[in-house]
Tab-separated table of C-alpha atoms in Angstrom:
chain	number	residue	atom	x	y	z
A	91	UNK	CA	-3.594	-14.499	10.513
A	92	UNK	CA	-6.427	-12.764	10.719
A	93	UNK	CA	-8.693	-9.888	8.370
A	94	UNK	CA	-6.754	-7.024	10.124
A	95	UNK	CA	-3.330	-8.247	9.460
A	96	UNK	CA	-4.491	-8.706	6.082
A	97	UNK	CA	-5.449	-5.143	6.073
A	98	UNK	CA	-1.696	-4.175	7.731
A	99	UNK	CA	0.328	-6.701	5.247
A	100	UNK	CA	-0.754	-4.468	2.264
A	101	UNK	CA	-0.210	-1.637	3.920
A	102	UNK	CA	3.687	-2.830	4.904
A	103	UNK	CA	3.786	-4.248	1.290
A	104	UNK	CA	3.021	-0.574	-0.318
A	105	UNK	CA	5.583	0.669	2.255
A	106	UNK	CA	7.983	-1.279	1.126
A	107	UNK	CA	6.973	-0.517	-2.628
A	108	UNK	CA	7.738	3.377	-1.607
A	109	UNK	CA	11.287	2.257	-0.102
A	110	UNK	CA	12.263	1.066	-3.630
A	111	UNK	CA	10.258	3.333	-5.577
A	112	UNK	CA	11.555	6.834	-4.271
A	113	UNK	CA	15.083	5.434	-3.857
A	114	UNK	CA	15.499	4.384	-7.794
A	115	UNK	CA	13.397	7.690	-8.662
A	116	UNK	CA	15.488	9.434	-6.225
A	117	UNK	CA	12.824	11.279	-4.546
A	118	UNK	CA	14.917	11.575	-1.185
A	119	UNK	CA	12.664	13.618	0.983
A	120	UNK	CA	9.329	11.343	0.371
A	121	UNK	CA	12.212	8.542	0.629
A	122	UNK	CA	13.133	9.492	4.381
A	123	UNK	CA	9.491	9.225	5.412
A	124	UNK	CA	9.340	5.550	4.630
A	125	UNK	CA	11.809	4.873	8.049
A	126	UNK	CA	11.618	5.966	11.533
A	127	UNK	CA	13.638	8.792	12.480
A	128	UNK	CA	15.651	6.149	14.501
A	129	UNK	CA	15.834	3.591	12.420
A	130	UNK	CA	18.364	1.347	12.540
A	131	UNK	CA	20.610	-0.195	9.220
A	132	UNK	CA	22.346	-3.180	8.963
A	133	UNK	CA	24.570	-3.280	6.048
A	134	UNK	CA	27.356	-5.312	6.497
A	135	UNK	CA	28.212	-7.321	3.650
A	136	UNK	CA	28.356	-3.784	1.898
A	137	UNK	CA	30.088	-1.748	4.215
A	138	UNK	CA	32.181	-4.138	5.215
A	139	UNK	CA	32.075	-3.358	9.035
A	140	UNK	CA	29.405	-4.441	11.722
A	141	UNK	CA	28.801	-1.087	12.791
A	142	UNK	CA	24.962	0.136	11.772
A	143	UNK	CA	23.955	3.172	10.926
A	144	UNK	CA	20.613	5.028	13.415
A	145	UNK	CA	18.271	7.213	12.277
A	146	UNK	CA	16.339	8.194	8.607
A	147	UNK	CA	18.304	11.584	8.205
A	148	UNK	CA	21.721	9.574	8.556
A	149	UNK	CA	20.981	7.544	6.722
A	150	UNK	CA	19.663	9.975	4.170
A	151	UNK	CA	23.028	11.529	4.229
A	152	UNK	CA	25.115	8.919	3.686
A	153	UNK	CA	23.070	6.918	0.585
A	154	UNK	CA	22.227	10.368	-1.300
A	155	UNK	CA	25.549	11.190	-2.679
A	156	UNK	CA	26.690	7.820	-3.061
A	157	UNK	CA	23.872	6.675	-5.487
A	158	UNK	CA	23.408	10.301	-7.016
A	159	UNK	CA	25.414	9.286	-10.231
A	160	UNK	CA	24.180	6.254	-10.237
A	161	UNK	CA	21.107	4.774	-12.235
A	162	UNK	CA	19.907	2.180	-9.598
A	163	UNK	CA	17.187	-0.296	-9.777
A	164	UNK	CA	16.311	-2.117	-6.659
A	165	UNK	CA	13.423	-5.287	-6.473
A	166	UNK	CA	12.088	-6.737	-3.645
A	167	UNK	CA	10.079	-10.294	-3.856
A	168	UNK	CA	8.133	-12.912	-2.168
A	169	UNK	CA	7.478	-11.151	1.099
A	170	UNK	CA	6.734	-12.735	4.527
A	171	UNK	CA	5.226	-10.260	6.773
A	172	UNK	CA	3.784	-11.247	10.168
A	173	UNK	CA	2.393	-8.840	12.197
A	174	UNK	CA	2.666	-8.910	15.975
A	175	UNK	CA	0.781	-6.292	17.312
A	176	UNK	CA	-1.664	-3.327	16.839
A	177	UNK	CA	2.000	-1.294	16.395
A	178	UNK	CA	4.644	-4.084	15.524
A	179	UNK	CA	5.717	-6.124	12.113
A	180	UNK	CA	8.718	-7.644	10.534
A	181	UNK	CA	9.258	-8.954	7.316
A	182	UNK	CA	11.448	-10.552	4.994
A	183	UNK	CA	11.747	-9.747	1.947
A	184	UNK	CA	14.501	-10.986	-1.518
A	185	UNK	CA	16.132	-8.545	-2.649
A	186	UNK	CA	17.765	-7.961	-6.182
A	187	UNK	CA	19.364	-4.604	-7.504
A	188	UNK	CA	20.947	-3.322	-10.575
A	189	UNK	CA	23.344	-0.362	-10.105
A	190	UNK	CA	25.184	1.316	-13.166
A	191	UNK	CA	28.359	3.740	-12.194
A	192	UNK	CA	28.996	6.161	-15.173
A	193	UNK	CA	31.640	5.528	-17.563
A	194	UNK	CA	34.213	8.084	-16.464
A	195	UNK	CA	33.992	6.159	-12.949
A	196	UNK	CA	35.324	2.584	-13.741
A	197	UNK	CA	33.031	1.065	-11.636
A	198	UNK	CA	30.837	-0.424	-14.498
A	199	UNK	CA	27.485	-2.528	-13.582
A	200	UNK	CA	27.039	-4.368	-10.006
A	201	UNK	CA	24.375	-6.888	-9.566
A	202	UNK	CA	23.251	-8.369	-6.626
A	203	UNK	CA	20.958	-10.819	-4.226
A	204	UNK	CA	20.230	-10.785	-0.679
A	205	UNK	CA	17.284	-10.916	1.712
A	206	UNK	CA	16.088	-8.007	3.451
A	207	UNK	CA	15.373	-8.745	7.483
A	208	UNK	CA	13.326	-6.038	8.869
A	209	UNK	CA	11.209	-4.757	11.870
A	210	UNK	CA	8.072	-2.571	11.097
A	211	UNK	CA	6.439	0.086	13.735
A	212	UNK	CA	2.769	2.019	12.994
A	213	UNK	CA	2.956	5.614	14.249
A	214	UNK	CA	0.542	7.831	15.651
A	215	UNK	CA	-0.607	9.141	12.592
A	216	UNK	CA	-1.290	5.417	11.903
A	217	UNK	CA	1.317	4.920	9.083
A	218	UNK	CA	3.982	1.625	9.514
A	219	UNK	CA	7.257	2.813	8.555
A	220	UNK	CA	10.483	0.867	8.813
A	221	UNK	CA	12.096	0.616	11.911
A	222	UNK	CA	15.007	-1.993	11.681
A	223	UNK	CA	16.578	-3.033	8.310
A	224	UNK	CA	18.704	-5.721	7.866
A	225	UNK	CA	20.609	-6.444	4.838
A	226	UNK	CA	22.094	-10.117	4.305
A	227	UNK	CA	23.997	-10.272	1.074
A	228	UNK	CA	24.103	-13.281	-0.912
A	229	UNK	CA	26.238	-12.301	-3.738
A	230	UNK	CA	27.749	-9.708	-5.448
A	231	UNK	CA	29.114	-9.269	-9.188
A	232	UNK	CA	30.785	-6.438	-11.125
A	233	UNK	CA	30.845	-6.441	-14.526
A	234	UNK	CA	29.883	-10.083	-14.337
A	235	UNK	CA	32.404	-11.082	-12.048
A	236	UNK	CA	31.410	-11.819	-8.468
A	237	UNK	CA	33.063	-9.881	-5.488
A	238	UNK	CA	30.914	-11.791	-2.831
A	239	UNK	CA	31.217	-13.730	-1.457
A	240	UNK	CA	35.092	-14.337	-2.144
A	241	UNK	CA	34.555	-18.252	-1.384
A	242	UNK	CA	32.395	-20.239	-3.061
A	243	UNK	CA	30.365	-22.738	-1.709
A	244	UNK	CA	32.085	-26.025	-1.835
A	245	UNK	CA	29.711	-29.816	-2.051
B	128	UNK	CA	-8.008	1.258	2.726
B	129	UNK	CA	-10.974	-1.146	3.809
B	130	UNK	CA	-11.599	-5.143	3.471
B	131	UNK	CA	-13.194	-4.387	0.178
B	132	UNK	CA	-10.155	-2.909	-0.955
B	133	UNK	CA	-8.100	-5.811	-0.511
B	134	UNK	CA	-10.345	-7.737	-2.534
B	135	UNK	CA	-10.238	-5.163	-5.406
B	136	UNK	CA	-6.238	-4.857	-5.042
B	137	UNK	CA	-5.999	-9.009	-5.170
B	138	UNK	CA	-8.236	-8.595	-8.292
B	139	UNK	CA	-6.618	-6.041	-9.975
B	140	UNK	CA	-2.603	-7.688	-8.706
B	141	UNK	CA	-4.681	-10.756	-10.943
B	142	UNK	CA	-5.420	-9.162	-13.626
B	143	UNK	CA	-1.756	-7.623	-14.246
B	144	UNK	CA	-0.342	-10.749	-13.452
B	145	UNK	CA	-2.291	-12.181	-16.673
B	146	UNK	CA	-1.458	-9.397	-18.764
B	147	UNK	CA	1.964	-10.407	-18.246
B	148	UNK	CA	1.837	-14.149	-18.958
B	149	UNK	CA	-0.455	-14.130	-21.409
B	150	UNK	CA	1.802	-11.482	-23.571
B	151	UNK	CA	5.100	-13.740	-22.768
B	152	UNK	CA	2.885	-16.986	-23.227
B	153	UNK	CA	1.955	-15.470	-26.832
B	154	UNK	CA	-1.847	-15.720	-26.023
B	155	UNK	CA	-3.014	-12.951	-27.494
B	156	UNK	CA	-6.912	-13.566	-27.812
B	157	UNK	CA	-7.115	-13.540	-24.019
B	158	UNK	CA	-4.941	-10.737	-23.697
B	159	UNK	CA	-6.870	-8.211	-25.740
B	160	UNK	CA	-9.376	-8.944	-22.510
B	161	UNK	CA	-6.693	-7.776	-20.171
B	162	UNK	CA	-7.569	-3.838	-21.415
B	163	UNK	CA	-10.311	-1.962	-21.761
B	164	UNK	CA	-11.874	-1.825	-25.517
B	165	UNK	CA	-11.035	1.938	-25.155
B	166	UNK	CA	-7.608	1.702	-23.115
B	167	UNK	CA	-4.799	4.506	-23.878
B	168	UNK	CA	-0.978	3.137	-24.021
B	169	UNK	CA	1.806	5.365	-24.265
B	170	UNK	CA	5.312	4.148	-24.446
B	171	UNK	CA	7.271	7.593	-25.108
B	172	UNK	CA	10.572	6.523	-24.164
B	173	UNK	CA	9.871	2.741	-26.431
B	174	UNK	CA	8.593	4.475	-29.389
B	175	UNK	CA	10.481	7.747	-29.375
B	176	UNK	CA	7.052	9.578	-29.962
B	177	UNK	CA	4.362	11.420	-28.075
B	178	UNK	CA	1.589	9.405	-29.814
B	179	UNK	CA	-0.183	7.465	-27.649
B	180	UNK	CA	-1.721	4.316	-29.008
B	181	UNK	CA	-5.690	3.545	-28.345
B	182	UNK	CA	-7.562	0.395	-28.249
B	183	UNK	CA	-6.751	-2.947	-27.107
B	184	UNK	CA	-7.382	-4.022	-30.347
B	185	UNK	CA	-5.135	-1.494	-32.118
B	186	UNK	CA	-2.559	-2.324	-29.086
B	187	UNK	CA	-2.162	-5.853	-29.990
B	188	UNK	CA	-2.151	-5.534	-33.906
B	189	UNK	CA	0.803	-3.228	-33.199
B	190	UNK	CA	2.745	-5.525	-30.664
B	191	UNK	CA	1.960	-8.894	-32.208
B	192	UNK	CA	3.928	-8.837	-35.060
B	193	UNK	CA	6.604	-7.050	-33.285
B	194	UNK	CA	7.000	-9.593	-30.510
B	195	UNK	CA	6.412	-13.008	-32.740
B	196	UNK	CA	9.698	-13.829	-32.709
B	197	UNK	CA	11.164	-13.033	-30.125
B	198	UNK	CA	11.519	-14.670	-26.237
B	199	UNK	CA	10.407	-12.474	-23.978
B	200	UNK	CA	9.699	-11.971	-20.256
B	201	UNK	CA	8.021	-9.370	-18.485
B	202	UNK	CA	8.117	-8.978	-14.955
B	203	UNK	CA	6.258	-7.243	-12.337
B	204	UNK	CA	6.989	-5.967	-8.769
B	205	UNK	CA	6.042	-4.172	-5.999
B	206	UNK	CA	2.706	-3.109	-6.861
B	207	UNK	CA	1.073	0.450	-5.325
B	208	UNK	CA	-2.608	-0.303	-6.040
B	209	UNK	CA	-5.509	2.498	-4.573
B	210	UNK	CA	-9.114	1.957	-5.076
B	211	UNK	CA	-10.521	4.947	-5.765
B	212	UNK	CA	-14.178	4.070	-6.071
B	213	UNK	CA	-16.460	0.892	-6.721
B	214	UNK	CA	-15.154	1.155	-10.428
B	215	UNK	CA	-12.182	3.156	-10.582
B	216	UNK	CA	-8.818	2.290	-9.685
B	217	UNK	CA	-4.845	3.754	-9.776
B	218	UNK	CA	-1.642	1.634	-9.418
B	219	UNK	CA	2.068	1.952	-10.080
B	220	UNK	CA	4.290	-1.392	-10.565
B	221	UNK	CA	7.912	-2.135	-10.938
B	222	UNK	CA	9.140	-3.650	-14.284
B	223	UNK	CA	12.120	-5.286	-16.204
B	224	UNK	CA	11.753	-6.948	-19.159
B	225	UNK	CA	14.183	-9.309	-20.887
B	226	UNK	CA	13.525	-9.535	-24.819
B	227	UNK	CA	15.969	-12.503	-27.178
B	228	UNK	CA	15.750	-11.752	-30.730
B	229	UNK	CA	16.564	-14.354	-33.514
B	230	UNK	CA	19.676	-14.571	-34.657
B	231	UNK	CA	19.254	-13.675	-37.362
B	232	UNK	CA	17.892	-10.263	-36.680
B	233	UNK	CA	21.105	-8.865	-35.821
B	234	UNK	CA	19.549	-7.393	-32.699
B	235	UNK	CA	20.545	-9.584	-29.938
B	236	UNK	CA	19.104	-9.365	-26.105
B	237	UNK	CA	17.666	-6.624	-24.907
B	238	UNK	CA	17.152	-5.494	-20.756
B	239	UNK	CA	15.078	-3.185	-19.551
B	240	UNK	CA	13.516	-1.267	-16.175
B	241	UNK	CA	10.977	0.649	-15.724
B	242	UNK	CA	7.386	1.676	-13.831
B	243	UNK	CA	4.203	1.489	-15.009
B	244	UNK	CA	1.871	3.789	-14.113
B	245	UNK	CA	-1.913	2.496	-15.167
B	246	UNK	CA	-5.361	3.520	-14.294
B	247	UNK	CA	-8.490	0.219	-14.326
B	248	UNK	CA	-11.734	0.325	-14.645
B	249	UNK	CA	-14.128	-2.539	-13.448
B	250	UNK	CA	-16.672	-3.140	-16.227
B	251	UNK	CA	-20.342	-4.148	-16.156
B	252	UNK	CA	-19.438	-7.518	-16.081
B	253	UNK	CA	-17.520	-7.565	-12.479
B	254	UNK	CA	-13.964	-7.579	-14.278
B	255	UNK	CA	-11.473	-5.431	-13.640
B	256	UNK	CA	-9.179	-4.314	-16.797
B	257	UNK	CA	-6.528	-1.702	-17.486
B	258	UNK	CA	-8.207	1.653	-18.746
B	259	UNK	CA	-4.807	4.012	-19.316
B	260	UNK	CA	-1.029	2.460	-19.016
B	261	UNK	CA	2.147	4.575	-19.087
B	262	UNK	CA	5.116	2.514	-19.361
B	263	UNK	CA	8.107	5.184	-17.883
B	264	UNK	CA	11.436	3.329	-18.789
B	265	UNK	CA	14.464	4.109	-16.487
B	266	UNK	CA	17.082	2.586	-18.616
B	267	UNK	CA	17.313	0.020	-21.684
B	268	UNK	CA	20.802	-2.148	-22.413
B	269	UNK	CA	21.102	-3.668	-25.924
B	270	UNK	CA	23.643	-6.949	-25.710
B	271	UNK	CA	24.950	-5.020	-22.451
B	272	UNK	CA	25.230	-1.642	-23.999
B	273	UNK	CA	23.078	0.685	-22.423
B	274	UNK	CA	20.962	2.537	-24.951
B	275	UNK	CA	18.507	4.755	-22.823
B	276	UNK	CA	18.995	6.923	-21.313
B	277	UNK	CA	21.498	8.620	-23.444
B	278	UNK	CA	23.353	10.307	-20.944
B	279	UNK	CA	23.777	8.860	-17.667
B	280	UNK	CA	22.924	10.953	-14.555
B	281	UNK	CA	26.335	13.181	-13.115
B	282	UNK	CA	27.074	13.649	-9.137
C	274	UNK	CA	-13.197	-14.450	-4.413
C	275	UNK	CA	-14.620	-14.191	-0.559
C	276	UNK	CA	-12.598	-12.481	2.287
C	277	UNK	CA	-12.004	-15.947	3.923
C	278	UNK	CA	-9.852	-16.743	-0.222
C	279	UNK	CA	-7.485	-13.842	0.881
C	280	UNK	CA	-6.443	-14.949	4.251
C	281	UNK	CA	-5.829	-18.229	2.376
C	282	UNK	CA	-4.259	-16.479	-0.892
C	283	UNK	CA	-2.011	-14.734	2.039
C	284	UNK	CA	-0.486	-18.414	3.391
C	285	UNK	CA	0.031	-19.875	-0.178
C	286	UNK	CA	1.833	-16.437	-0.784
C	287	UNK	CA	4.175	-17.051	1.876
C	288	UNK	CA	4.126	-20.950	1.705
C	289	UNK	CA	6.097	-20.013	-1.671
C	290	UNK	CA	8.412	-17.525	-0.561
C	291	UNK	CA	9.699	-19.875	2.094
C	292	UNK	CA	9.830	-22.368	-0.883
C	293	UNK	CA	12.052	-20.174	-2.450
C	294	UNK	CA	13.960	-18.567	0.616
C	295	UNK	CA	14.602	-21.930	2.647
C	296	UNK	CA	15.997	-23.245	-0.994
C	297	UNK	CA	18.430	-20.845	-1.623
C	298	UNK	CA	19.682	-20.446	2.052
C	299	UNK	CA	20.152	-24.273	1.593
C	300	UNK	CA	17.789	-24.909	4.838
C	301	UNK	CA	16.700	-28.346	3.609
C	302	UNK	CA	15.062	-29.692	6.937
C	303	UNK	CA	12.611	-26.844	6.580
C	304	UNK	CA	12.475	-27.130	3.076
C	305	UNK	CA	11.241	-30.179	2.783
C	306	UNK	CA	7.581	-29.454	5.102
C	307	UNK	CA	6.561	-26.624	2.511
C	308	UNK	CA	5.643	-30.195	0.206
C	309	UNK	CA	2.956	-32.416	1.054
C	310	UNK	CA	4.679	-36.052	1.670
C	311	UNK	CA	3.168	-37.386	-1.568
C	312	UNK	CA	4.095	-34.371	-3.409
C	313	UNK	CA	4.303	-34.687	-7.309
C	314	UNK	CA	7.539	-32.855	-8.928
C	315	UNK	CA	7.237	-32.629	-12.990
C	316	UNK	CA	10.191	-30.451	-14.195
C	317	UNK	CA	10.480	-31.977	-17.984
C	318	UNK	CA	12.426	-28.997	-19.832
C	319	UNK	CA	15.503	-29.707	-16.784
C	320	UNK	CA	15.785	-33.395	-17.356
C	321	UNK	CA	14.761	-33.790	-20.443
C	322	UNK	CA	12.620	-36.576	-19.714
C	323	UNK	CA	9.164	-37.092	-18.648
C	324	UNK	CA	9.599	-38.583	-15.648
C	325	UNK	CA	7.986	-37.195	-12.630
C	326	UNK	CA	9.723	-37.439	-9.027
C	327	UNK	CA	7.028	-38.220	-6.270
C	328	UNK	CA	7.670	-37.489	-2.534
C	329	UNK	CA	9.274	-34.598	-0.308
C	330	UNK	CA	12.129	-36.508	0.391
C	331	UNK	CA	12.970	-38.015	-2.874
C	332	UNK	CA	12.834	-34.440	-4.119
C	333	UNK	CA	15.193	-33.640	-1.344
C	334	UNK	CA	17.450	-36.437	-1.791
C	335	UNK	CA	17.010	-35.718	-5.890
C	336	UNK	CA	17.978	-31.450	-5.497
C	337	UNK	CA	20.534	-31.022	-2.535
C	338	UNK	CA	23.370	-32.978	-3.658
C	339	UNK	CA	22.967	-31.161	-7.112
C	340	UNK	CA	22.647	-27.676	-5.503
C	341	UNK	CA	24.843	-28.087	-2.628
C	342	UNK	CA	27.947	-26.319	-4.742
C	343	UNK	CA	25.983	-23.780	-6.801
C	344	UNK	CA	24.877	-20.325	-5.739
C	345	UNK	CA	21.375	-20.417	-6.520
C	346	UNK	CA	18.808	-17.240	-6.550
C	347	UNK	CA	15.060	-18.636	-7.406
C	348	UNK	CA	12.402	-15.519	-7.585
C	349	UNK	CA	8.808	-15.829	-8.254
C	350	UNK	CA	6.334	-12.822	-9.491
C	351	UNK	CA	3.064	-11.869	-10.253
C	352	UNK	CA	1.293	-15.187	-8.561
C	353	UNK	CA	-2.326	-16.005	-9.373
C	354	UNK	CA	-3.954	-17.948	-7.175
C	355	UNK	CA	-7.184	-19.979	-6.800
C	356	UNK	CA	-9.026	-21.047	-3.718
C	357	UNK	CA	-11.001	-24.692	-5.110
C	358	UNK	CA	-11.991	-25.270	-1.415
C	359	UNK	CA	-11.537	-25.172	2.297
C	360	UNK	CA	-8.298	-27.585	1.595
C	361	UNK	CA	-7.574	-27.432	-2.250
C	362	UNK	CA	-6.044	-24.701	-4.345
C	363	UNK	CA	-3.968	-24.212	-7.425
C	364	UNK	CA	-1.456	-21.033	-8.261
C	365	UNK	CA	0.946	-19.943	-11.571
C	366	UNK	CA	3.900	-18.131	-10.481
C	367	UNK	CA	6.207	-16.645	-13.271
C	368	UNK	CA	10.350	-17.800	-12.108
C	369	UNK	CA	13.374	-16.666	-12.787
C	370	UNK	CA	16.355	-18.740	-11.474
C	371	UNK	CA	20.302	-17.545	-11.622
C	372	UNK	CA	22.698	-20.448	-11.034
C	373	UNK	CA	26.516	-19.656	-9.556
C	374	UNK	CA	28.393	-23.099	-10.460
C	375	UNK	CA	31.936	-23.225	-8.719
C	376	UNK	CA	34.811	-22.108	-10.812
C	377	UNK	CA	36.532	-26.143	-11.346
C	378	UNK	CA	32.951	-26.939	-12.405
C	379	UNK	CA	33.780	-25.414	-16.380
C	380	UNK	CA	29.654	-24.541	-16.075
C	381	UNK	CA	29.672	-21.333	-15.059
C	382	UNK	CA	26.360	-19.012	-14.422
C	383	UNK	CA	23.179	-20.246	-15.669
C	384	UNK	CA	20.004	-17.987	-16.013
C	385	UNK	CA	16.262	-19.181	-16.806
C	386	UNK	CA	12.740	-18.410	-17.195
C	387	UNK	CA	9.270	-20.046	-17.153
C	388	UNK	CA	6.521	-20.577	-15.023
C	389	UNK	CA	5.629	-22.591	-12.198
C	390	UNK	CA	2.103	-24.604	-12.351
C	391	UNK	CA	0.961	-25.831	-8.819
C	392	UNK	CA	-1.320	-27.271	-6.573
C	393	UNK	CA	-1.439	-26.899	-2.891
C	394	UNK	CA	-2.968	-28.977	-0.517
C	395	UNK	CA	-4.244	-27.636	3.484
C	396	UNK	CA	-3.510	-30.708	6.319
C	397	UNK	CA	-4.846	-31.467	9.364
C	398	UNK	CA	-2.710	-29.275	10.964
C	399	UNK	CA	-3.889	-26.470	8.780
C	400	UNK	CA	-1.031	-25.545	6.991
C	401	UNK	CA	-0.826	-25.561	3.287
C	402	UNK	CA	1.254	-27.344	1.589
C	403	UNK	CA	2.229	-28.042	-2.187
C	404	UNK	CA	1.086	-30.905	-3.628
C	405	UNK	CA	1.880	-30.768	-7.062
C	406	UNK	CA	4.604	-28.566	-8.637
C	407	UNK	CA	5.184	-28.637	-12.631
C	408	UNK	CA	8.117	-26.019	-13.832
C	409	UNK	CA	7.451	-24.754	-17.578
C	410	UNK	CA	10.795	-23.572	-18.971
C	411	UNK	CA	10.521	-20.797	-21.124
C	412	UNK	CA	14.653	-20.396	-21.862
C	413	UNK	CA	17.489	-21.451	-19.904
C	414	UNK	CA	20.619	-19.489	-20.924
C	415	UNK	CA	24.296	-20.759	-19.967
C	416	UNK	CA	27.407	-18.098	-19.983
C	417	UNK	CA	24.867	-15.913	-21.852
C	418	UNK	CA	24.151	-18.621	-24.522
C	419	UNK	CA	20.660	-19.916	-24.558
C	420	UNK	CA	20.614	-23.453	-24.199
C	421	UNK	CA	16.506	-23.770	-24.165
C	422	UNK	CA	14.651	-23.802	-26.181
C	423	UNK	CA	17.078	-25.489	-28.864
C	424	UNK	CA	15.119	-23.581	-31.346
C	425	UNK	CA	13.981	-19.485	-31.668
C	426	UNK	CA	10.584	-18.970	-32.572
C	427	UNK	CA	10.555	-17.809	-35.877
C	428	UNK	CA	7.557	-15.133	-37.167
């Protein structure tokens, strides 16, 4: 590690910050400018399918409506960022979130954990965004009872 | 942002880190040093009012007695710090706070998220402390029940 | 603090998260080399008893079998960490564990608080390591019933 990745961790840390701050505030258009327009997402545990979704707008498009009634909280901890080159990072990150459906949906209150896997790429206008985002579920509950995984761990 | 920067932002991530575990640690002589002797607080959403509170001491003779006796635990994350000059600095933080009242209180547990948006000032003698902190709550539950907002956000 | 205490604040950052990370993803080999081999475990508000548990591997041997069935989600925040010297440093992280016992286990979820107190330790091979690791429970709460401390703190 050296002074200058020092200098690019914080900057992929306040990044990152952004990703989770303008989703829960729902500030959608700053939020697309934290990704590359071709990003790619890896959601799988949630979607339930291995097929990823490419580029910010897309993405965009299908999150937006799905969270709109929703009054989401998402935290991200102990990071490990490594950078690789003047234009190249990835990261992992833990990830915890809160989401509360509205009454007259039935849903109730999820909670999960889960590690974020990710890829970071600096631009020419010298900002990192996002490039690949992997999320690896490690549980899920609603209304306190979990969903996933549907096994437990056995000893 | 330059090298000097990160040693501010370290500094100041320090200095919020203490304000935290001193408060939940009950320590309240060193926490009055966490703020500025003039700092401005304003909880709108906590207190219901537009009154902000000022003065670390006037802070902590309001919140002492409140919090004696109950557990809690503050917790921030994903800090957004900017140095804006050798003195002056800005930073937004992540927050959810879990609060256990006595029994006998009749109140129960209370969970809460939130941002904090603070301003710091570094004083004569080298320290950094919090000059202006706006606590902006996204929700509050109450044993589960959510209690703020009052109407949840529609599609 | 220098420029050379960041880069080192920086690895004892991420020394933790993989102490965290490699925990809950139950990746003991690599668990065990975030410890120095004489490490020093003190975790008196869990066992009740002041006994301390000294070396990696007796750690190992102590915690896997005991966490091998349980979903377990350890987070630490707001670290504050001290450079002593090219090879010596200490750090307080706040900690928040959640606990997923297996249904025929009749314990259920478990959720605490408290804060870690360490020491870390740089070897020849100029990795740090930690070398002394004392957890300070502030509540442990099973099923949503606090279990620690026996007593509320009364005003």
């Amino acid at each position: 590690m050296t002074y200058e990745d020092l200098l690019e961790i914080e900057a992929i840390r306040q990044l990152k910050a952004r990703y989770f701050r303008l989703m829960d505030q729902k500030r959608w258009d700053e939020w697309e400018d934290v990704f590359c327009e071709d990003v790619v997402i890896s959601t799988p545990d949630d979607t339930g399918e291995g097929s990823d979704i490419t580029g910010n707008r897309s993405f965009r498009q299908y999150l937006e409506p799905i969270l709109a009634p929703i009054i989401t909280t998402h935290h991200g901890h102990m990071s490990e960022i490594s950078i690789h080159g003047p234009d190249t990072a990835s990261g992992v990150w833990s990830m915890e979130d809160h989401l509360d459906w509205p009454p007259d949906s039935g849903v109730g209150q999820m909670w999960g954990t889960g590690w974020y896997e990710e890829t970071y790429r600096k631009g020419n206008d010298g900002q990192w965004r996002i490039a690949t985002l992997r999320l690896r579920r490690q549980r899920i509950q609603v209304e306190g009872n979990r969903v996933f995984p549907a096994e437990r761990p056995t000893a």
